[in-house]
Coordinates of C-alpha atoms and ligand atoms in Angstrom, one line a residue:
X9 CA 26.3 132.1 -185.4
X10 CA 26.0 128.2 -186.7
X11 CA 29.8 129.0 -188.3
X12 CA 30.9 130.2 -184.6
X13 CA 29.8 127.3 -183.6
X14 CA 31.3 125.0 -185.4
X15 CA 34.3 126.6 -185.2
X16 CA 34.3 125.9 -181.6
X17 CA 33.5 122.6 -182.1
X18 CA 36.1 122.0 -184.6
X19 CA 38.7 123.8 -181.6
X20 CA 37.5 121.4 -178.9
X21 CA 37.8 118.6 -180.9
X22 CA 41.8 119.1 -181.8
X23 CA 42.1 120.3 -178.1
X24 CA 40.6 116.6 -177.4
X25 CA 42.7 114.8 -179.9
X26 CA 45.9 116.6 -178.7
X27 CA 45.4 116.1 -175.0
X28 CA 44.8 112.2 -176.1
X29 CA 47.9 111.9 -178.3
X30 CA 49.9 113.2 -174.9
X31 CA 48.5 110.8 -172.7
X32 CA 49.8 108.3 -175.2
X33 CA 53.2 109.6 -175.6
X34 CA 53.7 109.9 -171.6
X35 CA 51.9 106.1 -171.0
X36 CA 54.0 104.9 -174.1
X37 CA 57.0 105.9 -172.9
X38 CA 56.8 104.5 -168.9
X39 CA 55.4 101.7 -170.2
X40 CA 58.9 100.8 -172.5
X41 CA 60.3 101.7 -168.7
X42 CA 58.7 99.0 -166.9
X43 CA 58.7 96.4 -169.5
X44 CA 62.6 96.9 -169.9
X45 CA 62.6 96.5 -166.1
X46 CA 60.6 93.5 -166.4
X47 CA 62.9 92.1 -169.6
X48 CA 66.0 92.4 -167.1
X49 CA 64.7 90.9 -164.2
X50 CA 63.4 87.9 -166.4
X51 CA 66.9 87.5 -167.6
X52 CA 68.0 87.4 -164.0
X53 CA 65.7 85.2 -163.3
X54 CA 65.9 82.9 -166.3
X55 CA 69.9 82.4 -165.7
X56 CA 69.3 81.9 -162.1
X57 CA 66.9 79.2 -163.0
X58 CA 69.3 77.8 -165.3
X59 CA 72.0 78.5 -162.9
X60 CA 74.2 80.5 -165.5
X61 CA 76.0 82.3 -163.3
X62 CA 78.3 83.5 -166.5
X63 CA 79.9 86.6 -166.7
X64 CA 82.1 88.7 -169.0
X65 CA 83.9 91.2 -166.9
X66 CA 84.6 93.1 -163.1
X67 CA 83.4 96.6 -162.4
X68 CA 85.6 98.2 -159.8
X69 CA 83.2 100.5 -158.5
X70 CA 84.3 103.5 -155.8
X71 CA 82.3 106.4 -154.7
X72 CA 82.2 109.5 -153.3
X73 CA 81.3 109.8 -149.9
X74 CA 79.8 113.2 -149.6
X75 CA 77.7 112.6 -152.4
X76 CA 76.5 109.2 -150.9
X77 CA 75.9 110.8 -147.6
X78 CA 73.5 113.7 -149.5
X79 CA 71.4 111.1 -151.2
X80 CA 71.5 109.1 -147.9
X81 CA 70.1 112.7 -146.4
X82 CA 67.8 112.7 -148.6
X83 CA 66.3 109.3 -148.3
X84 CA 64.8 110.0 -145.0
X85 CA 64.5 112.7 -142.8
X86 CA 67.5 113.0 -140.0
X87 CA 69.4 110.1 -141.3
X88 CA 72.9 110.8 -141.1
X89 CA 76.6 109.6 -142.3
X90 CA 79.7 108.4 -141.4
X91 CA 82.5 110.0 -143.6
X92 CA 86.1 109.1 -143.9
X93 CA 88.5 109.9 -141.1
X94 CA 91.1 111.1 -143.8
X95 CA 88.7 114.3 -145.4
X96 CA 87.9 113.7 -149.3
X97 CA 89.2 110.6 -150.2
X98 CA 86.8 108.1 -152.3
X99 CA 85.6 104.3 -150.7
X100 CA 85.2 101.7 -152.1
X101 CA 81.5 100.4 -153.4
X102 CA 81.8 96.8 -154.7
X103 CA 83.7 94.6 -157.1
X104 CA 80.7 93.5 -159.4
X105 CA 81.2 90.5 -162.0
X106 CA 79.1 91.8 -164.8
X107 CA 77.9 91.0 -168.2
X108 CA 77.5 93.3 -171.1
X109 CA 74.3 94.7 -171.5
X110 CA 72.8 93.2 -168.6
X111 CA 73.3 93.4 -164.7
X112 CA 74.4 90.8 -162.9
X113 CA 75.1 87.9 -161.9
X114 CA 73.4 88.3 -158.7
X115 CA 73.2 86.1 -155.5
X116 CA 75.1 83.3 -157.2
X117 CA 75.4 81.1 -153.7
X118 CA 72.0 81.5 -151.4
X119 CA 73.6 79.1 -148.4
X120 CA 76.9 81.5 -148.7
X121 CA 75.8 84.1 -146.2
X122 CA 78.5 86.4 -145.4
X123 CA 80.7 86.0 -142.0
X124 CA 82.2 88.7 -140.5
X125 CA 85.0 86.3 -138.7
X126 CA 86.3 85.5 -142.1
X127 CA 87.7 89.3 -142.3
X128 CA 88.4 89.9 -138.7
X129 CA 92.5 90.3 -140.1
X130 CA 91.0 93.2 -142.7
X131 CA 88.6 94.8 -140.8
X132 CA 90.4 98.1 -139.6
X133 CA 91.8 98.8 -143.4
X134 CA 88.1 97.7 -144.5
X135 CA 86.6 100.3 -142.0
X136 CA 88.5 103.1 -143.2
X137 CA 88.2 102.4 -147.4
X138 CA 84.9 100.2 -147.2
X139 CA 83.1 102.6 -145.4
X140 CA 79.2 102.1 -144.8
X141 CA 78.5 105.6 -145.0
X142 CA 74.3 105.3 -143.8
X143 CA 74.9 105.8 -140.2
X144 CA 72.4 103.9 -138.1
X145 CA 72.5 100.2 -140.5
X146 CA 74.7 97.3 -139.2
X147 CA 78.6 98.0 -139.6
X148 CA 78.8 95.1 -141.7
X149 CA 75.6 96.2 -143.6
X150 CA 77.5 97.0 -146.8
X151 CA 79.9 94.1 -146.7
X152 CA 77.4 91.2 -146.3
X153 CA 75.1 92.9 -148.9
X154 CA 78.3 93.4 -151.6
X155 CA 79.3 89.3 -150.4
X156 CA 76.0 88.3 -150.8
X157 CA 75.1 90.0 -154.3
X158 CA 78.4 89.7 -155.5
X159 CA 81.2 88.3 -154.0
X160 CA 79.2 84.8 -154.4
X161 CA 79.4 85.2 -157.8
X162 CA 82.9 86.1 -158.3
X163 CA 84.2 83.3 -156.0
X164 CA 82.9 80.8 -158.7
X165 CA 84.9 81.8 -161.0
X166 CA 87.9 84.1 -160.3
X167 CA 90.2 81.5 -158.0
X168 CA 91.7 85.1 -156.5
X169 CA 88.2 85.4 -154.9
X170 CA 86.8 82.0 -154.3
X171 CA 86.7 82.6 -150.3
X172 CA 85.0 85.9 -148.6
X173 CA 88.4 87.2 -147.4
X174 CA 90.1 87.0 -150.6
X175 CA 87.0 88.9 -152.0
X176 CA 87.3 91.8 -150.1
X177 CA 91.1 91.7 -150.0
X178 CA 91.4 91.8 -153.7
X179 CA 88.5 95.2 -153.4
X180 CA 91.2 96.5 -151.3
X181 CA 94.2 95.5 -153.1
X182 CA 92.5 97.4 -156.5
X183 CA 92.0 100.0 -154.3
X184 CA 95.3 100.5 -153.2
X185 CA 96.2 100.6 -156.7
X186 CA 93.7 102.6 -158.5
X187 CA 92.3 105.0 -155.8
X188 CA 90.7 108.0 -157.8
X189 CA 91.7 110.1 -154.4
X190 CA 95.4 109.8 -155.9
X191 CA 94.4 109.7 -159.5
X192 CA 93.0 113.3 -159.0
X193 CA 95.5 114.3 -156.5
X194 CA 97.6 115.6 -159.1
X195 CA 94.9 117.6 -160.8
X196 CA 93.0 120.5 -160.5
X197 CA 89.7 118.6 -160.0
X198 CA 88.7 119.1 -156.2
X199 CA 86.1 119.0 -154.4
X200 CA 84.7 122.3 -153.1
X201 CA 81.4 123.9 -151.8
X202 CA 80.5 125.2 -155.7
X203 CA 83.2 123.8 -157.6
X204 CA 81.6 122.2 -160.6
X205 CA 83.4 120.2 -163.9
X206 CA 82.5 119.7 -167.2
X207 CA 81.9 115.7 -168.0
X208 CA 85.3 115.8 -170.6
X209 CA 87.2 117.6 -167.7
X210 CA 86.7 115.0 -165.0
X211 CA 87.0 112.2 -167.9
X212 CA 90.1 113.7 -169.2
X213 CA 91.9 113.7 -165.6
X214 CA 91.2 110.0 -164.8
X215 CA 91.8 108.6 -168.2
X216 CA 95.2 110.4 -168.4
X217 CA 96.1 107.6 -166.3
X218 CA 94.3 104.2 -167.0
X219 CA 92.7 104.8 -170.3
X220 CA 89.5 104.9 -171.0
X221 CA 88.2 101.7 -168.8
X222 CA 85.6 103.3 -166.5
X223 CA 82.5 105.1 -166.6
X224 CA 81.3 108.2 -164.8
X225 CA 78.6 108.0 -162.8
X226 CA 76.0 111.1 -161.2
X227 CA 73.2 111.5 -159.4
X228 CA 70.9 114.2 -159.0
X229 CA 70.2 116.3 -156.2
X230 CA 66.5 117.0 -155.5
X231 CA 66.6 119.8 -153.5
X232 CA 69.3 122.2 -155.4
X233 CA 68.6 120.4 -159.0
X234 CA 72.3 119.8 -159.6
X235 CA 73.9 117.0 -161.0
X236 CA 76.5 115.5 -158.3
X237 CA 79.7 113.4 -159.4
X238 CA 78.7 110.0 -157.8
X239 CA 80.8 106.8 -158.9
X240 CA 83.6 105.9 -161.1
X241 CA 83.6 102.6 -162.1
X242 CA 86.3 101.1 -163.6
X243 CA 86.2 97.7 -165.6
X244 CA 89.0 94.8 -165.1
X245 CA 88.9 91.3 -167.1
X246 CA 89.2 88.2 -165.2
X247 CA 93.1 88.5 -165.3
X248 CA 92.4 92.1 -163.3
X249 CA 93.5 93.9 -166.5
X250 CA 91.8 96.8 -167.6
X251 CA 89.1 96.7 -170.0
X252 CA 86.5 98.3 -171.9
X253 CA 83.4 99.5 -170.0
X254 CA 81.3 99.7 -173.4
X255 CA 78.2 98.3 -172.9
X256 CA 77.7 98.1 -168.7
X257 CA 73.8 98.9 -167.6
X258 CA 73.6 102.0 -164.9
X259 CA 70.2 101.6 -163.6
X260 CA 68.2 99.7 -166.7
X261 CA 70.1 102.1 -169.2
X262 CA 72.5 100.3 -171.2
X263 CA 76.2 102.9 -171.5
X264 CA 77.5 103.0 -174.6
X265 CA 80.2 105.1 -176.5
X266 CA 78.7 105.5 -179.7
X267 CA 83.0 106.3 -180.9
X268 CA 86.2 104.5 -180.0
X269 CA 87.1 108.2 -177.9
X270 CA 83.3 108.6 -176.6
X271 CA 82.9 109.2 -172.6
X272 CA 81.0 106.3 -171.0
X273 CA 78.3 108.0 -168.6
X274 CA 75.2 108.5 -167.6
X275 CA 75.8 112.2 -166.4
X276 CA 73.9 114.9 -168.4
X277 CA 76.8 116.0 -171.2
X278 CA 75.7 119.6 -171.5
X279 CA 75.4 120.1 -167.4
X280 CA 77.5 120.8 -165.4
X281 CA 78.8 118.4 -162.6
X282 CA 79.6 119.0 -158.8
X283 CA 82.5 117.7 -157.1
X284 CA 81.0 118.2 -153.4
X285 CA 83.0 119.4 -150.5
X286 CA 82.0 118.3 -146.8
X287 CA 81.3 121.9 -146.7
X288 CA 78.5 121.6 -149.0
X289 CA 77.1 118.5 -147.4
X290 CA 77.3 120.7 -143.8
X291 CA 75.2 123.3 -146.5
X292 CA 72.7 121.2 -147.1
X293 CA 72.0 119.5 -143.7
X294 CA 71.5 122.9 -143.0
X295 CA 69.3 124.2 -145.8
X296 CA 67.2 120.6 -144.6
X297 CA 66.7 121.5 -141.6
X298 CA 65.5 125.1 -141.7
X299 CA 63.2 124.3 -144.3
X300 CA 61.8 121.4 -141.7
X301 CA 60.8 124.5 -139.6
X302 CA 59.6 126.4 -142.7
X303 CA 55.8 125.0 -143.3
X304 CA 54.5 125.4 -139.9
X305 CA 55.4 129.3 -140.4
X306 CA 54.3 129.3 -144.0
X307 CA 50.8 128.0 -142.7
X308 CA 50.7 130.3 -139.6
X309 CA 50.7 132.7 -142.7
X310 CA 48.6 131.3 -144.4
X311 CA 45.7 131.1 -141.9
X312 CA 46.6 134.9 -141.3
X313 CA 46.2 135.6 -144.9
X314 CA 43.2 133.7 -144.7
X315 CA 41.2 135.6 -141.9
X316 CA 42.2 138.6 -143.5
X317 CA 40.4 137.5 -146.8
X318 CA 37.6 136.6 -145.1
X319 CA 37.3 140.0 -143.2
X320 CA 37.5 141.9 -146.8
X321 CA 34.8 139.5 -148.4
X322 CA 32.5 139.9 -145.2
X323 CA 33.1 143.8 -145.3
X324 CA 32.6 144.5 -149.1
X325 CA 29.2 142.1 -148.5
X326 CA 28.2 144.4 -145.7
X327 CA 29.2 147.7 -147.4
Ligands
NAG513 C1 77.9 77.4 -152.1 O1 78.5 77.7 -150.8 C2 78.9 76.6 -150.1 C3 79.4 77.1 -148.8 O2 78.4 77.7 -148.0 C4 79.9 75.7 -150.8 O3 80.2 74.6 -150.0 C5 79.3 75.3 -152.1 O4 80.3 74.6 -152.9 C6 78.9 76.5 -152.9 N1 78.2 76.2 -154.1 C7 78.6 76.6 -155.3 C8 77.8 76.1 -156.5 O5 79.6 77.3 -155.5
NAG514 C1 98.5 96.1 -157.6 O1 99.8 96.5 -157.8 C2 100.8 95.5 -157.4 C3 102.1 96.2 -157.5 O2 102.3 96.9 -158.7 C4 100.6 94.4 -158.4 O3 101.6 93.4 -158.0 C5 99.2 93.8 -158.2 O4 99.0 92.7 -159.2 C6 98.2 94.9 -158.5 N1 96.9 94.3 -158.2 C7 95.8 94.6 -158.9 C8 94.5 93.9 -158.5 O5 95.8 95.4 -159.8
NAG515 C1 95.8 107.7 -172.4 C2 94.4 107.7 -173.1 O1 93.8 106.7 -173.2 N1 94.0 108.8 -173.5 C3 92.7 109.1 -174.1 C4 91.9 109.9 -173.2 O2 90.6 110.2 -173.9 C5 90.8 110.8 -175.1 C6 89.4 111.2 -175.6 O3 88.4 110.2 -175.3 C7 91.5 110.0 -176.1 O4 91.7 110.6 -177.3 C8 92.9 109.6 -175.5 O5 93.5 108.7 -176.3

């Protein structure tokens, strides 16, 4: 009896002492999270104070519009998109001057605010490779948030792009020229309702072409669990050469190839990735919206279920 005892006492306690060791681990760990959020916004704000608005290199960034449109979907319920007039082909994100290892420059020029006048000659080629894909925000919702954020921090010092119309005209220009639409056009990476890559496939097709200056980026989708192909952004020097894209910061997590040959990304390596069709967007707006009709039935059910319990319990009580 007393050695039962203790032996149960001895249980609880490890039980105790192992729950408490996992608390730690999981409050450990989001608290290295926030204070590396905190560390980079404390840079940011330290250089702004000190107006050092220096900066080591230009991401070219495009992305894929169906996957853009999904996440979009997913922010809020019966948002929708507007996708390119020519089907698949990639837009352009930003042109970000950039640091290594930290984000930014940001807002470089407060009393710069953006103008859409300035681009009035641009506007139609802008509209159809600039695209603000989150139907229902301003038209020029994108651009004066890109200017704004960025383009006020390359004018200062890239001469190419000290006004707001040779900002977005050089985005264009490197567009033109580097367009992952016609980078893949030759291979067999497409787009398709399942059609799904591994990382070195997709890696292999762009840097067949310009080296290995850019970095893959995904994002997840919540509702199927897959990883989607999101962004590729390539990295330029100040002359608009290509170079390395070792050491840019996706979302507080510094990219590194850890090898000369190593894929820069922040995709899962071991999963696959999902080159989305509009089909599969036109899929998921789909699944969306019969699951929106899909709780009120599962609690009609429920309450049926419910009653029925309820008539058992009273009748065995009874019997
Ligand atoms: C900020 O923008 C204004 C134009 O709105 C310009 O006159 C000024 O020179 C800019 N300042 C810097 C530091 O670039
Ligand atoms: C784009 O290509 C043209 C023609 O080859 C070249 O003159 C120009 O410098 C390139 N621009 C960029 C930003 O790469
Ligand atoms: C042209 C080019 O840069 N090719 C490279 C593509 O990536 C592989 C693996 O990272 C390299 O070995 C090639 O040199």
């Amino acid at each position: 009896m007393e050695n039962s005892k203790r032996f149960w006492y001895a249980l609880s306690l490890l039980v105790l002492l192992i729950l408490t060791i996992c608390i730690l681990k999981v409050s450990e760990c989001s608290r290295r999270n926030l204070e590396r959020k905190l560390l980079a916004e404390r840079q940011l704000a330290l250089r702004a104070l000190k107006k050092d608005f220096s900066f080591d290199i230009l991401i070219f960034t495009q992305h894929w519009p169906y996957t853009v449109c999904a996440q979009w979907m997913e922010h809020h319920k019966g948002n929708e998109c507007i996708l390119p007039k020519v089907r698949n082909s990639w837009s352009i994100h930003g042109v970000w001057p950039t640091k290594y290892h930290e984000i930014g420059p940001l807002f470089c020029n407060d009393t710069w605010t953006f103008d859409m006048k300035q681009i009035a000659d641009i506007e139609n080629d802008m509209k159809e490779k600039w695209i603000n894909i989150e139907k229902g925000t301003p038209l020029d919702g994108l651009w004066k948030h890109e200017w704004e954020k960025h383009g006020t921090c390359a004018a200062q010092q890239i001469p190419n792009m000290n006004t707001e119309n040779k900002y977005f005209s050089k985005g264009l220009e490197m567009f033109n020229n580097f367009s992952i639409t016609k980078l893949l056009q030759e291979t067999y990476i497409k787009p398709g309702i399942d059609a799904t890559y591994k990382l070195d496939e997709i890696h292999t097709a762009i840097n067949r072409t310009i080296g290995n200056n850019f970095a893959i980026i995904c994002e997840k989708d919540h509702q199927t669990k897959q990883q989607l192909l999101f962004e590729i952004r390539m990295c330029f020097d100040k002359e608009f050469k290509f170079h390395s894209c070792e050491g840019i910061v996706v979302k507080d997590e510094v990219l590194l190839g850890h090898t000369k040959d190593e894929i820069i990304t922040n995709c899962k390596k071991d999963v696959e990735i999902l080159y989305p069709s509009s089909s599969w967007v036109a899929k998921k707006e789909w699944l969306m919206k019969i699951k929106e009709h899909m709780p009120q039935e599962k609690s009609w059910l429920y309450q049926v279920e419910n009653v029925y319990k309820l008539v058992k319990l009273l009748q065995w009580a009874t019997l």
